[in-house]
Amino acid sequence: MKNLYGDFTQEQIAQTKKSLRGSIFFLLLCVDPKTSSEYENVDVNKCFEGLLLKLGGMNDLLMNQPEIVTTMSLLQAALKEFNKLEDFYFHIYRKLILDAGAEIEKLKEGD
């Protein structure tokens, strides 16, 4: 895949997609009532911030694919849901996170 500074191999893109999906699904583990006790020391808001910054930086490098915008929008909506004080609905959060992970799979790995 061509980028601003040369080319990425298909393997590089595939590994990056796998890593991004892992980071996205980590956000699910941290909040899921069944697993959250294992991640009590994780600052979920900072994890979101770091991931959104990373995706923003990758946008140009991955040739401004629309899936990046959709992924970031879904993650922003999940963050907003997570930070609701009284009306947090895990099932909505979970759906947004899973949809964000699915969007990453749609990223093109070649030209």
XYZ file of C-alpha atoms in Angstrom:
111
model
C 0.000 0.000 0.000
C 1.385 3.378 -0.961
C 1.571 5.996 1.770
C 3.008 9.462 2.264
C 6.527 8.147 2.763
C 6.730 5.073 0.554
C 5.024 1.722 0.750
C 3.662 -0.552 3.457
C 3.619 -4.275 2.820
C 0.355 -6.178 3.048
C 1.821 -7.982 6.065
C 2.499 -4.661 7.829
C -1.074 -3.534 7.267
C -2.472 -6.906 8.349
C -0.423 -6.796 11.589
C -1.466 -3.196 12.220
C -5.127 -4.104 11.773
C -4.720 -7.003 14.204
C -3.058 -4.729 16.764
C -5.749 -2.061 16.386
C -8.508 -4.611 16.841
C -6.747 -5.883 19.965
C -6.614 -2.350 21.358
C -10.284 -1.820 20.570
C -11.405 -5.099 22.125
C -9.261 -4.369 25.208
C -11.693 -1.512 25.853
C -14.463 -4.087 25.986
C -12.631 -6.279 28.498
C -11.965 -3.297 30.762
C -15.658 -2.420 31.012
C -17.414 -5.800 30.710
C -18.946 -6.627 34.110
C -17.618 -10.194 33.731
C -13.970 -9.142 33.281
C -13.623 -5.557 34.529
C -12.338 -6.605 37.964
C -9.142 -7.797 36.257
C -8.532 -4.277 34.891
C -9.370 -2.075 37.870
C -6.139 -0.080 37.503
C -6.706 0.732 33.833
C -7.770 4.283 33.024
C -10.340 3.585 30.312
C -10.581 7.247 29.310
C -6.814 7.409 28.718
C -6.970 4.194 26.680
C -9.639 5.747 24.475
C -7.626 8.949 24.142
C -4.479 7.087 23.107
C -6.310 4.917 20.611
C -8.152 7.846 19.044
C -4.886 9.795 18.734
C -3.214 6.795 17.107
C -6.055 6.405 14.611
C -5.958 10.116 13.844
C -2.247 9.859 13.095
C -2.734 6.793 10.928
C -5.415 8.455 8.841
C -3.022 10.126 6.384
C -0.676 7.153 6.343
C -3.511 4.786 5.440
C -4.614 7.114 2.638
C -7.661 8.598 4.365
C -9.806 5.499 4.128
C -13.397 6.210 5.213
C -13.315 3.262 7.608
C -10.980 5.260 9.857
C -13.625 7.975 10.212
C -16.310 5.406 10.986
C -14.072 3.623 13.503
C -13.229 6.865 15.281
C -16.893 7.890 15.329
C -17.918 4.565 16.867
C -15.160 4.814 19.472
C -16.140 8.378 20.326
C -19.750 7.252 20.778
C -18.566 4.367 23.003
C -16.493 6.790 25.085
C -19.492 9.072 25.452
C -21.646 6.119 26.531
C -18.990 4.947 29.000
C -18.846 8.360 30.652
C -22.581 8.660 31.256
C -22.992 8.929 34.998
C -26.339 7.269 35.562
C -27.554 6.038 32.201
C -24.624 3.876 31.063
C -25.847 0.889 29.070
C -23.219 -1.795 28.630
C -25.072 -3.413 25.713
C -24.863 -0.148 23.735
C -21.177 0.266 24.635
C -20.464 -3.334 23.623
C -22.187 -2.925 20.249
C -20.229 0.241 19.488
C -16.924 -1.409 20.390
C -17.670 -4.517 18.333
C -18.722 -2.384 15.361
C -15.483 -0.367 15.632
C -13.481 -3.588 15.540
C -15.409 -4.749 12.485
C -14.645 -1.471 10.687
C -10.911 -2.076 11.077
C -11.289 -5.339 9.166
C -12.610 -3.346 6.198
C -9.377 -1.342 5.812
C -7.646 -2.047 2.519
C -4.333 -3.837 2.765
C -3.172 -3.045 -0.750
C -3.518 -0.437 -3.463
